């Protein structure tokens, strides 16, 4: 009886840990979307001209991304050296303070500093959360845990849209910071991964060294492959969704498109696709084939979208939802990345890979802008997106199948 109760208590703590990790990723994506929604009105409120709103907004986005890249590296190293829980406490505390500080800024320099701090804090959420979820759940059921974390994250932007529209921009940032602090208290009850606790006893094993990704050809190939695998997802979000008003003009839609409506359509579709993708992965005991199917579906739906001249606004949003459904392999991508690397590099891998994927939007934007004068908006989007989709297909073909892989291994 005592042992049965002990196992039940352990199971409850495990599921609570996964729930807390999922809520952390929810806060992560919530904040990214929140900035996108309040960007214009917050900068206007700070006294910027309409022309400056666009350029300064881009600057703030790049500053936040710089914070996420730096944070992804640091938190990833700490997660593999000090523990996944250290990261989960540190990231959410820093994010919360940055977001609350964001509510009291009086100018662009303070805004930029707050965005950097928030981005730096958020960067470690996904790496530590996915790693912890993957290591705590039995390998045969691992998809359920990691998909729960990923899908919970995709619901963050939907909540962000409602909160940002219901509150002033300053109170919206306070709300985000307060939500993070509440999550911090929940994390007191979570427990560390047993795999990491075992790893700590092996004092000679190198943990959380980024150089290990580049000093071995096969491991470097796996690392680059994981990054390229998810580039189409953020291309769809960062180019097709964010610039949907301009895309609507190029397509001649019967009514102007709203970026906010495109964002909601995208994340609703991605959430549904993420759930079904995870279930299919479990049903067929396979990650590679399901991911390849989703990538092909993304390519086909983008092609249809770019040829939909004269489509209605509602028709565009419906097509976008189909496209985002196939972008729902984000959870599978995170699971594959976590399973592809040993315990001594796992948090660093997921943290840096996911943030490099996010940063790929900057390169996509620059390439589309470079090609646009010669090829037009539709042609430039088709070329840049097409290259990314081909590289993603090559990557999933070359990456190993990881379903049911025992994660109790280390990288030498």
mmCIF file of C-alpha atoms in Angstrom:
data_model
loop_
_atom_site.group_PDB
_atom_site.id
_atom_site.type_symbol
_atom_site.label_atom_id
_atom_site.label_comp_id
_atom_site.label_asym_id
_atom_site.label_seq_id
_atom_site.Cartn_x
_atom_site.Cartn_y
_atom_site.Cartn_z
ATOM 1 C CA UNK A 1 0.000 0.000 0.000
ATOM 2 C CA UNK A 2 2.819 2.369 0.934
ATOM 3 C CA UNK A 3 4.648 1.709 -2.335
ATOM 4 C CA UNK A 4 1.445 2.208 -4.355
ATOM 5 C CA UNK A 5 0.813 5.582 -2.679
ATOM 6 C CA UNK A 6 4.414 6.563 -3.265
ATOM 7 C CA UNK A 7 4.129 5.729 -6.979
ATOM 8 C CA UNK A 8 0.858 7.686 -7.187
ATOM 9 C CA UNK A 9 2.460 10.696 -5.512
ATOM 10 C CA UNK A 10 5.432 10.501 -7.875
ATOM 11 C CA UNK A 11 3.123 10.309 -10.906
ATOM 12 C CA UNK A 12 1.172 13.343 -9.720
ATOM 13 C CA UNK A 13 4.366 15.338 -9.278
ATOM 14 C CA UNK A 14 5.495 14.301 -12.741
ATOM 15 C CA UNK A 15 2.269 15.439 -14.377
ATOM 16 C CA UNK A 16 2.332 18.666 -12.365
ATOM 17 C CA UNK A 17 5.880 19.292 -13.565
ATOM 18 C CA UNK A 18 4.804 18.823 -17.172
ATOM 19 C CA UNK A 19 1.811 21.132 -16.657
ATOM 20 C CA UNK A 20 4.065 23.822 -15.197
ATOM 21 C CA UNK A 21 6.474 23.442 -18.121
ATOM 22 C CA UNK A 22 3.562 23.754 -20.551
ATOM 23 C CA UNK A 23 2.309 26.906 -18.839
ATOM 24 C CA UNK A 24 5.816 28.332 -19.033
ATOM 25 C CA UNK A 25 5.859 27.915 -22.791
ATOM 26 C CA UNK A 26 2.369 29.451 -22.884
ATOM 27 C CA UNK A 27 3.815 32.563 -21.218
ATOM 28 C CA UNK A 28 6.748 32.492 -23.666
ATOM 29 C CA UNK A 29 4.635 32.719 -26.816
ATOM 30 C CA UNK A 30 2.062 34.958 -25.090
ATOM 31 C CA UNK A 31 4.706 37.629 -24.619
ATOM 32 C CA UNK A 32 6.015 37.457 -28.188
ATOM 33 C CA UNK A 33 2.494 37.936 -29.498
ATOM 34 C CA UNK A 34 1.707 40.629 -26.935
ATOM 35 C CA UNK A 35 4.540 42.815 -28.187
ATOM 36 C CA UNK A 36 3.367 42.404 -31.767
ATOM 37 C CA UNK A 37 -0.145 43.550 -30.888
ATOM 38 C CA UNK A 38 0.692 46.549 -28.663
ATOM 39 C CA UNK A 39 3.737 47.680 -30.650
ATOM 40 C CA UNK A 40 1.995 50.404 -32.669
ATOM 41 C CA UNK A 41 -0.163 51.948 -29.943
ATOM 42 C CA UNK A 42 2.579 51.765 -27.319
ATOM 43 C CA UNK A 43 5.083 53.575 -29.536
ATOM 44 C CA UNK A 44 2.517 56.178 -30.553
ATOM 45 C CA UNK A 45 1.731 56.700 -26.878
ATOM 46 C CA UNK A 46 5.437 57.318 -26.292
ATOM 47 C CA UNK A 47 5.292 60.144 -28.843
ATOM 48 C CA UNK A 48 6.743 58.531 -31.965
ATOM 49 C CA UNK A 49 5.624 59.591 -35.448
ATOM 50 C CA UNK A 50 3.926 57.050 -37.754
ATOM 51 C CA UNK A 51 7.123 56.749 -39.805
ATOM 52 C CA UNK A 52 9.209 56.073 -36.706
ATOM 53 C CA UNK A 53 6.764 53.488 -35.356
ATOM 54 C CA UNK A 54 7.722 51.008 -38.087
ATOM 55 C CA UNK A 55 11.507 51.489 -37.883
ATOM 56 C CA UNK A 56 11.635 51.605 -34.077
ATOM 57 C CA UNK A 57 9.260 48.644 -33.871
ATOM 58 C CA UNK A 58 11.629 46.631 -36.070
ATOM 59 C CA UNK A 59 14.535 47.721 -33.868
ATOM 60 C CA UNK A 60 12.743 46.606 -30.699
ATOM 61 C CA UNK A 61 11.869 43.266 -32.298
ATOM 62 C CA UNK A 62 15.515 42.716 -33.237
ATOM 63 C CA UNK A 63 16.628 43.692 -29.715
ATOM 64 C CA UNK A 64 14.188 41.169 -28.265
ATOM 65 C CA UNK A 65 15.460 38.537 -30.684
ATOM 66 C CA UNK A 66 19.058 39.315 -29.704
ATOM 67 C CA UNK A 67 18.044 38.759 -26.095
ATOM 68 C CA UNK A 68 16.433 35.430 -27.009
ATOM 69 C CA UNK A 69 19.498 34.241 -28.898
ATOM 70 C CA UNK A 70 21.817 35.171 -26.029
ATOM 71 C CA UNK A 71 19.415 33.740 -23.462
ATOM 72 C CA UNK A 72 18.936 30.520 -25.410
ATOM 73 C CA UNK A 73 22.680 29.923 -25.282
ATOM 74 C CA UNK A 74 23.142 30.793 -21.613
ATOM 75 C CA UNK A 75 20.028 29.069 -20.259
ATOM 76 C CA UNK A 76 20.743 26.013 -22.396
ATOM 77 C CA UNK A 77 24.244 25.700 -20.927
ATOM 78 C CA UNK A 78 22.924 26.208 -17.393
ATOM 79 C CA UNK A 79 20.181 23.629 -17.948
ATOM 80 C CA UNK A 80 22.744 20.959 -18.804
ATOM 81 C CA UNK A 81 25.262 22.020 -16.151
ATOM 82 C CA UNK A 82 23.116 23.034 -13.161
ATOM 83 C CA UNK A 83 19.779 21.402 -13.881
ATOM 84 C CA UNK A 84 16.524 21.928 -15.741
ATOM 85 C CA UNK A 85 14.757 23.330 -12.658
ATOM 86 C CA UNK A 86 17.366 26.060 -12.166
ATOM 87 C CA UNK A 87 16.496 27.308 -15.626
ATOM 88 C CA UNK A 88 12.732 27.112 -15.088
ATOM 89 C CA UNK A 89 13.026 29.312 -11.991
ATOM 90 C CA UNK A 90 15.512 31.787 -13.453
ATOM 91 C CA UNK A 91 13.847 32.305 -16.808
ATOM 92 C CA UNK A 92 10.371 33.052 -15.509
ATOM 93 C CA UNK A 93 11.659 35.414 -12.806
ATOM 94 C CA UNK A 94 13.726 37.433 -15.276
ATOM 95 C CA UNK A 95 10.892 37.503 -17.801
ATOM 96 C CA UNK A 96 8.389 38.682 -15.178
ATOM 97 C CA UNK A 97 10.626 41.510 -13.985
ATOM 98 C CA UNK A 98 11.336 42.567 -17.565
ATOM 99 C CA UNK A 99 7.679 42.626 -18.508
ATOM 100 C CA UNK A 100 6.589 44.566 -15.431
ATOM 101 C CA UNK A 101 9.419 47.010 -16.090
ATOM 102 C CA UNK A 102 8.165 47.317 -19.660
ATOM 103 C CA UNK A 103 4.920 48.802 -18.307
ATOM 104 C CA UNK A 104 6.770 51.781 -16.805
ATOM 105 C CA UNK A 105 9.088 52.771 -19.666
ATOM 106 C CA UNK A 106 9.124 56.418 -20.697
ATOM 107 C CA UNK A 107 11.021 56.198 -23.958
ATOM 108 C CA UNK A 108 12.626 53.989 -26.595
ATOM 109 C CA UNK A 109 15.883 53.189 -24.679
ATOM 110 C CA UNK A 110 13.932 51.877 -21.687
ATOM 111 C CA UNK A 111 11.568 49.981 -23.989
ATOM 112 C CA UNK A 112 14.536 48.343 -25.731
ATOM 113 C CA UNK A 113 16.139 47.348 -22.417
ATOM 114 C CA UNK A 114 12.880 45.826 -21.181
ATOM 115 C CA UNK A 115 12.409 43.896 -24.427
ATOM 116 C CA UNK A 116 15.981 42.553 -24.219
ATOM 117 C CA UNK A 117 15.503 41.416 -20.608
ATOM 118 C CA UNK A 118 12.146 39.806 -21.378
ATOM 119 C CA UNK A 119 13.525 38.067 -24.467
ATOM 120 C CA UNK A 120 16.584 36.895 -22.547
ATOM 121 C CA UNK A 121 14.385 35.453 -19.816
ATOM 122 C CA UNK A 122 11.914 33.760 -22.138
ATOM 123 C CA UNK A 123 14.613 32.094 -24.215
ATOM 124 C CA UNK A 124 15.174 29.236 -21.798
ATOM 125 C CA UNK A 125 11.538 28.284 -21.227
ATOM 126 C CA UNK A 126 11.117 26.022 -24.224
ATOM 127 C CA UNK A 127 14.447 24.235 -23.840
ATOM 128 C CA UNK A 128 14.098 23.400 -20.164
ATOM 129 C CA UNK A 129 10.379 22.654 -20.451
ATOM 130 C CA UNK A 130 10.599 20.267 -23.399
ATOM 131 C CA UNK A 131 13.693 18.545 -21.992
ATOM 132 C CA UNK A 132 12.070 18.013 -18.610
ATOM 133 C CA UNK A 133 8.875 16.694 -20.204
ATOM 134 C CA UNK A 134 10.796 14.313 -22.475
ATOM 135 C CA UNK A 135 12.935 12.954 -19.640
ATOM 136 C CA UNK A 136 10.152 12.440 -17.099
ATOM 137 C CA UNK A 137 7.639 10.495 -19.202
ATOM 138 C CA UNK A 138 8.140 6.836 -20.284
ATOM 139 C CA UNK A 139 9.539 6.694 -23.808
ATOM 140 C CA UNK A 140 6.429 5.015 -25.262
ATOM 141 C CA UNK A 141 4.261 7.982 -24.138
ATOM 142 C CA UNK A 142 6.763 10.789 -24.599
ATOM 143 C CA UNK A 143 4.860 12.459 -27.420
ATOM 144 C CA UNK A 144 1.910 13.168 -25.155
ATOM 145 C CA UNK A 145 4.043 15.225 -22.759
ATOM 146 C CA UNK A 146 6.017 17.203 -25.321
ATOM 147 C CA UNK A 147 2.963 17.810 -27.513
ATOM 148 C CA UNK A 148 1.095 19.102 -24.461
ATOM 149 C CA UNK A 149 3.879 21.611 -23.836
ATOM 150 C CA UNK A 150 4.015 22.699 -27.483
ATOM 151 C CA UNK A 151 0.253 22.953 -27.961
ATOM 152 C CA UNK A 152 -0.155 24.904 -24.739
ATOM 153 C CA UNK A 153 2.382 27.350 -26.139
ATOM 154 C CA UNK A 154 0.465 27.840 -29.371
ATOM 155 C CA UNK A 155 -2.554 28.935 -27.340
ATOM 156 C CA UNK A 156 -0.519 31.782 -25.839
ATOM 157 C CA UNK A 157 -0.953 34.144 -28.818
ATOM 158 C CA UNK A 158 -4.723 33.648 -28.818
ATOM 159 C CA UNK A 159 -4.821 34.666 -25.151
ATOM 160 C CA UNK A 160 -2.405 37.497 -25.893
ATOM 161 C CA UNK A 161 -4.741 38.882 -28.548
ATOM 162 C CA UNK A 162 -7.676 39.001 -26.130
ATOM 163 C CA UNK A 163 -5.658 40.473 -23.237
ATOM 164 C CA UNK A 164 -4.003 43.118 -25.397
ATOM 165 C CA UNK A 165 -7.356 44.220 -26.798
ATOM 166 C CA UNK A 166 -9.015 44.310 -23.370
ATOM 167 C CA UNK A 167 -6.326 46.306 -21.519
ATOM 168 C CA UNK A 168 -4.118 49.309 -22.121
ATOM 169 C CA UNK A 169 -0.672 48.376 -23.371
ATOM 170 C CA UNK A 170 0.959 49.122 -20.005
ATOM 171 C CA UNK A 171 -1.534 47.012 -18.045
ATOM 172 C CA UNK A 172 -1.171 44.231 -20.625
ATOM 173 C CA UNK A 173 2.556 44.051 -19.814
ATOM 174 C CA UNK A 174 1.775 44.083 -16.079
ATOM 175 C CA UNK A 175 -0.661 41.207 -16.632
ATOM 176 C CA UNK A 176 2.019 39.193 -18.449
ATOM 177 C CA UNK A 177 4.560 39.802 -15.693
ATOM 178 C CA UNK A 178 2.076 38.928 -12.950
ATOM 179 C CA UNK A 179 1.186 35.726 -14.772
ATOM 180 C CA UNK A 180 4.865 34.816 -14.789
ATOM 181 C CA UNK A 181 5.235 35.466 -11.047
ATOM 182 C CA UNK A 182 2.227 33.246 -10.292
ATOM 183 C CA UNK A 183 3.831 30.512 -12.371
ATOM 184 C CA UNK A 184 7.037 30.965 -10.379
ATOM 185 C CA UNK A 185 5.217 29.957 -7.185
ATOM 186 C CA UNK A 186 3.764 26.878 -8.900
ATOM 187 C CA UNK A 187 7.276 25.738 -9.773
ATOM 188 C CA UNK A 188 8.168 25.209 -6.132
ATOM 189 C CA UNK A 189 6.349 21.848 -6.289
ATOM 190 C CA UNK A 190 8.061 20.451 -9.409
ATOM 191 C CA UNK A 191 10.979 18.025 -9.347
ATOM 192 C CA UNK A 192 14.162 17.522 -11.320
ATOM 193 C CA UNK A 193 14.695 14.978 -14.066
ATOM 194 C CA UNK A 194 16.067 11.674 -12.819
ATOM 195 C CA UNK A 195 18.299 11.445 -15.884
ATOM 196 C CA UNK A 196 19.962 14.731 -14.994
ATOM 197 C CA UNK A 197 20.388 13.693 -11.348
ATOM 198 C CA UNK A 198 22.193 10.567 -12.574
ATOM 199 C CA UNK A 199 24.287 12.629 -14.979
ATOM 200 C CA UNK A 200 25.520 14.890 -12.167
ATOM 201 C CA UNK A 201 27.224 11.913 -10.549
ATOM 202 C CA UNK A 202 29.370 11.393 -13.655
ATOM 203 C CA UNK A 203 31.828 14.167 -12.883
ATOM 204 C CA UNK A 204 34.036 13.506 -15.930
ATOM 205 C CA UNK A 205 31.248 14.070 -18.480
ATOM 206 C CA UNK A 206 31.278 17.456 -20.213
ATOM 207 C CA UNK A 207 27.881 19.138 -19.905
ATOM 208 C CA UNK A 208 26.378 22.049 -21.802
ATOM 209 C CA UNK A 209 29.364 22.907 -24.018
ATOM 210 C CA UNK A 210 28.239 24.513 -27.295
ATOM 211 C CA UNK A 211 31.542 23.575 -28.940
ATOM 212 C CA UNK A 212 30.477 19.939 -28.867
ATOM 213 C CA UNK A 213 27.908 20.697 -31.592
ATOM 214 C CA UNK A 214 30.624 21.699 -34.043
ATOM 215 C CA UNK A 215 33.546 19.439 -33.116
ATOM 216 C CA UNK A 216 31.862 16.292 -34.457
ATOM 217 C CA UNK A 217 30.651 16.089 -38.071
ATOM 218 C CA UNK A 218 27.679 13.795 -37.455
ATOM 219 C CA UNK A 219 26.528 15.702 -34.400
ATOM 220 C CA UNK A 220 26.864 19.006 -36.280
ATOM 221 C CA UNK A 221 24.773 17.558 -39.109
ATOM 222 C CA UNK A 222 22.057 16.579 -36.634
ATOM 223 C CA UNK A 223 22.133 20.044 -35.098
ATOM 224 C CA UNK A 224 21.814 21.913 -38.415
ATOM 225 C CA UNK A 225 19.184 19.428 -39.583
ATOM 226 C CA UNK A 226 17.023 20.144 -36.529
ATOM 227 C CA UNK A 227 17.223 23.900 -37.196
ATOM 228 C CA UNK A 228 16.326 23.598 -40.884
ATOM 229 C CA UNK A 229 13.480 21.247 -40.040
ATOM 230 C CA UNK A 230 11.323 23.986 -38.486
ATOM 231 C CA UNK A 231 12.307 27.012 -40.598
ATOM 232 C CA UNK A 232 9.091 26.749 -42.731
ATOM 233 C CA UNK A 233 6.957 27.099 -39.603
ATOM 234 C CA UNK A 234 8.390 30.459 -38.665
ATOM 235 C CA UNK A 235 8.554 31.526 -42.306
ATOM 236 C CA UNK A 236 4.791 31.022 -42.469
ATOM 237 C CA UNK A 237 4.238 32.977 -39.257
ATOM 238 C CA UNK A 238 6.828 35.697 -39.804
ATOM 239 C CA UNK A 239 6.164 36.369 -43.496
ATOM 240 C CA UNK A 240 2.752 35.127 -44.602
ATOM 241 C CA UNK A 241 0.860 35.875 -41.375
ATOM 242 C CA UNK A 242 2.544 39.066 -40.189
ATOM 243 C CA UNK A 243 2.574 40.589 -43.691
ATOM 244 C CA UNK A 244 -0.861 39.279 -44.621
ATOM 245 C CA UNK A 245 -2.269 42.807 -45.233
ATOM 246 C CA UNK A 246 0.384 43.391 -47.925
ATOM 247 C CA UNK A 247 -0.098 39.855 -49.223
ATOM 248 C CA UNK A 248 -3.838 40.510 -49.493
ATOM 249 C CA UNK A 249 -3.163 43.582 -51.643
ATOM 250 C CA UNK A 250 -0.909 41.548 -53.946
ATOM 251 C CA UNK A 251 -3.568 38.840 -54.270
ATOM 252 C CA UNK A 252 -6.351 41.366 -54.769
ATOM 253 C CA UNK A 253 -8.522 40.032 -51.955
ATOM 254 C CA UNK A 254 -12.096 41.291 -52.016
ATOM 255 C CA UNK A 255 -11.591 42.984 -48.625
ATOM 256 C CA UNK A 256 -8.480 44.180 -46.743
ATOM 257 C CA UNK A 257 -6.854 41.579 -44.516
ATOM 258 C CA UNK A 258 -6.192 42.160 -40.820
ATOM 259 C CA UNK A 259 -2.978 40.863 -39.291
ATOM 260 C CA UNK A 260 -4.797 40.182 -35.987
ATOM 261 C CA UNK A 261 -7.345 37.938 -37.746
ATOM 262 C CA UNK A 262 -4.541 36.146 -39.580
ATOM 263 C CA UNK A 263 -2.709 35.553 -36.299
ATOM 264 C CA UNK A 264 -5.749 34.013 -34.613
ATOM 265 C CA UNK A 265 -6.446 31.839 -37.685
ATOM 266 C CA UNK A 266 -2.837 30.701 -37.725
ATOM 267 C CA UNK A 267 -2.604 29.647 -34.096
ATOM 268 C CA UNK A 268 -5.995 27.964 -34.010
ATOM 269 C CA UNK A 269 -4.951 25.877 -37.008
ATOM 270 C CA UNK A 270 -1.507 25.160 -35.580
ATOM 271 C CA UNK A 271 -2.953 24.027 -32.268
ATOM 272 C CA UNK A 272 -5.277 21.563 -33.987
ATOM 273 C CA UNK A 273 -2.465 20.341 -36.218
ATOM 274 C CA UNK A 274 -0.181 19.897 -33.228
ATOM 275 C CA UNK A 275 -2.662 17.689 -31.376
ATOM 276 C CA UNK A 276 -3.395 15.511 -34.409
ATOM 277 C CA UNK A 277 0.294 15.291 -35.350
ATOM 278 C CA UNK A 278 1.205 14.074 -31.888
ATOM 279 C CA UNK A 279 -1.565 11.488 -31.895
ATOM 280 C CA UNK A 280 -0.552 10.262 -35.361
ATOM 281 C CA UNK A 281 3.041 9.968 -34.197
ATOM 282 C CA UNK A 282 1.909 7.791 -31.290
ATOM 283 C CA UNK A 283 -0.458 5.737 -33.454
ATOM 284 C CA UNK A 284 2.148 4.900 -36.093
ATOM 285 C CA UNK A 285 5.112 4.881 -33.667
ATOM 286 C CA UNK A 286 6.940 7.181 -36.064
ATOM 287 C CA UNK A 287 8.097 10.794 -36.108
ATOM 288 C CA UNK A 288 9.888 11.109 -39.469
ATOM 289 C CA UNK A 289 7.042 10.114 -41.775
ATOM 290 C CA UNK A 290 4.463 12.206 -39.940
ATOM 291 C CA UNK A 291 6.771 15.238 -39.981
ATOM 292 C CA UNK A 292 7.520 14.764 -43.690
ATOM 293 C CA UNK A 293 3.779 14.590 -44.391
ATOM 294 C CA UNK A 294 3.248 17.853 -42.535
ATOM 295 C CA UNK A 295 6.085 19.579 -44.424
ATOM 296 C CA UNK A 296 4.622 18.487 -47.786
ATOM 297 C CA UNK A 297 1.205 19.707 -46.605
ATOM 298 C CA UNK A 298 2.748 23.071 -45.676
ATOM 299 C CA UNK A 299 4.296 23.376 -49.147
ATOM 300 C CA UNK A 300 1.055 22.497 -50.937
ATOM 301 C CA UNK A 301 -1.102 24.853 -48.857
ATOM 302 C CA UNK A 302 1.330 27.771 -49.268
ATOM 303 C CA UNK A 303 1.350 27.188 -53.040
ATOM 304 C CA UNK A 304 -2.467 27.264 -53.147
ATOM 305 C CA UNK A 305 -2.509 30.392 -50.986
ATOM 306 C CA UNK A 306 -0.077 32.265 -53.244
ATOM 307 C CA UNK A 307 -2.194 31.453 -56.314
ATOM 308 C CA UNK A 308 -5.530 32.448 -54.757
ATOM 309 C CA UNK A 309 -5.997 35.701 -56.686
ATOM 310 C CA UNK A 310 -9.221 37.559 -55.959
ATOM 311 C CA UNK A 311 -10.038 35.403 -52.938
ATOM 312 C CA UNK A 312 -12.316 36.756 -50.216
ATOM 313 C CA UNK A 313 -10.895 37.708 -46.834
ATOM 314 C CA UNK A 314 -12.715 34.811 -45.155
ATOM 315 C CA UNK A 315 -11.451 32.449 -47.830
ATOM 316 C CA UNK A 316 -7.895 33.636 -47.189
ATOM 317 C CA UNK A 317 -8.222 33.060 -43.442
ATOM 318 C CA UNK A 318 -9.621 29.576 -44.105
ATOM 319 C CA UNK A 319 -6.693 28.714 -46.402
ATOM 320 C CA UNK A 320 -4.296 30.155 -43.842
ATOM 321 C CA UNK A 321 -5.803 27.903 -41.189
ATOM 322 C CA UNK A 322 -5.172 24.870 -43.421
ATOM 323 C CA UNK A 323 -1.598 26.026 -43.914
ATOM 324 C CA UNK A 324 -1.108 26.559 -40.185
ATOM 325 C CA UNK A 325 -2.591 23.124 -39.471
ATOM 326 C CA UNK A 326 0.357 21.610 -41.342
ATOM 327 C CA UNK A 327 2.700 23.948 -39.457
ATOM 328 C CA UNK A 328 1.521 22.089 -36.356
ATOM 329 C CA UNK A 329 4.589 19.836 -36.507
ATOM 330 C CA UNK A 330 6.337 22.299 -34.146
ATOM 331 C CA UNK A 331 5.749 19.876 -31.269
ATOM 332 C CA UNK A 332 7.166 16.981 -33.275
ATOM 333 C CA UNK A 333 10.202 19.104 -34.168
ATOM 334 C CA UNK A 334 10.854 19.898 -30.502
ATOM 335 C CA UNK A 335 10.469 16.234 -29.554
ATOM 336 C CA UNK A 336 12.840 15.113 -32.310
ATOM 337 C CA UNK A 337 15.416 17.680 -31.186
ATOM 338 C CA UNK A 338 15.192 16.577 -27.556
ATOM 339 C CA UNK A 339 15.528 12.922 -28.564
ATOM 340 C CA UNK A 340 18.391 13.535 -30.987
ATOM 341 C CA UNK A 341 20.937 14.614 -28.354
ATOM 342 C CA UNK A 342 22.336 13.145 -25.159
ATOM 343 C CA UNK A 343 21.447 14.212 -21.624
ATOM 344 C CA UNK A 344 24.588 16.349 -21.321
ATOM 345 C CA UNK A 345 23.574 18.508 -24.336
ATOM 346 C CA UNK A 346 19.797 18.140 -24.489
ATOM 347 C CA UNK A 347 18.654 21.421 -22.919
ATOM 348 C CA UNK A 348 21.275 23.392 -24.828
ATOM 349 C CA UNK A 349 20.198 21.737 -28.076
ATOM 350 C CA UNK A 350 16.480 22.478 -27.677
ATOM 351 C CA UNK A 351 17.086 26.021 -26.375
ATOM 352 C CA UNK A 352 19.462 27.117 -29.121
ATOM 353 C CA UNK A 353 17.833 25.245 -32.007
ATOM 354 C CA UNK A 354 14.373 26.682 -31.261
ATOM 355 C CA UNK A 355 15.716 30.227 -30.955
ATOM 356 C CA UNK A 356 17.802 29.925 -34.126
ATOM 357 C CA UNK A 357 14.608 28.863 -35.896
ATOM 358 C CA UNK A 358 12.825 31.933 -34.561
ATOM 359 C CA UNK A 359 15.716 34.144 -35.668
ATOM 360 C CA UNK A 360 15.541 32.698 -39.191
ATOM 361 C CA UNK A 361 12.590 35.063 -39.746
ATOM 362 C CA UNK A 362 15.085 37.946 -39.888
ATOM 363 C CA UNK A 363 16.912 36.283 -42.785
ATOM 364 C CA UNK A 364 13.601 35.439 -44.485
ATOM 365 C CA UNK A 365 12.510 39.078 -44.236
ATOM 366 C CA UNK A 366 15.780 40.343 -45.703
ATOM 367 C CA UNK A 367 15.655 37.843 -48.589
ATOM 368 C CA UNK A 368 12.042 38.655 -49.449
ATOM 369 C CA UNK A 369 12.866 42.378 -49.432
ATOM 370 C CA UNK A 370 15.931 41.767 -51.633
ATOM 371 C CA UNK A 371 14.020 39.710 -54.224
ATOM 372 C CA UNK A 372 10.830 41.776 -54.209
ATOM 373 C CA UNK A 373 11.944 44.463 -56.735
ATOM 374 C CA UNK A 374 12.732 41.795 -59.351
ATOM 375 C CA UNK A 375 10.096 39.155 -58.576
ATOM 376 C CA UNK A 376 7.282 40.970 -56.790
ATOM 377 C CA UNK A 377 5.988 40.119 -53.334
ATOM 378 C CA UNK A 378 4.324 36.830 -54.323
ATOM 379 C CA UNK A 379 7.316 35.607 -56.322
ATOM 380 C CA UNK A 380 9.839 36.470 -53.620
ATOM 381 C CA UNK A 381 7.739 34.736 -50.945
ATOM 382 C CA UNK A 382 7.416 31.650 -53.159
ATOM 383 C CA UNK A 383 11.174 31.415 -53.771
ATOM 384 C CA UNK A 384 12.308 32.004 -50.176
ATOM 385 C CA UNK A 385 9.623 29.731 -48.760
ATOM 386 C CA UNK A 386 10.298 27.065 -51.370
ATOM 387 C CA UNK A 387 13.996 26.901 -50.520
ATOM 388 C CA UNK A 388 13.194 26.549 -46.825
ATOM 389 C CA UNK A 389 10.688 23.760 -47.479
ATOM 390 C CA UNK A 390 13.133 21.795 -49.629
ATOM 391 C CA UNK A 391 15.820 22.077 -46.930
ATOM 392 C CA UNK A 392 13.302 20.931 -44.309
ATOM 393 C CA UNK A 393 12.436 17.830 -46.369
ATOM 394 C CA UNK A 394 16.123 17.001 -46.857
ATOM 395 C CA UNK A 395 16.672 17.422 -43.118
ATOM 396 C CA UNK A 396 13.878 15.084 -42.029
ATOM 397 C CA UNK A 397 15.100 12.506 -44.552
ATOM 398 C CA UNK A 398 18.636 12.619 -43.111
ATOM 399 C CA UNK A 399 17.734 12.798 -39.415
ATOM 400 C CA UNK A 400 17.391 9.466 -37.558
ATOM 401 C CA UNK A 401 14.047 8.124 -36.376
ATOM 402 C CA UNK A 402 13.817 8.902 -32.658
ATOM 403 C CA UNK A 403 10.473 7.439 -31.599
ATOM 404 C CA UNK A 404 10.772 5.456 -28.330
ATOM 405 C CA UNK A 405 14.482 6.203 -28.114
ATOM 406 C CA UNK A 406 15.943 5.687 -24.658
ATOM 407 C CA UNK A 407 17.170 9.123 -23.576
ATOM 408 C CA UNK A 408 19.610 7.774 -21.038
ATOM 409 C CA UNK A 409 22.723 8.397 -23.131
ATOM 410 C CA UNK A 410 25.435 11.049 -23.299
ATOM 411 C CA UNK A 411 27.412 12.759 -26.042
ATOM 412 C CA UNK A 412 31.190 12.263 -26.038
#
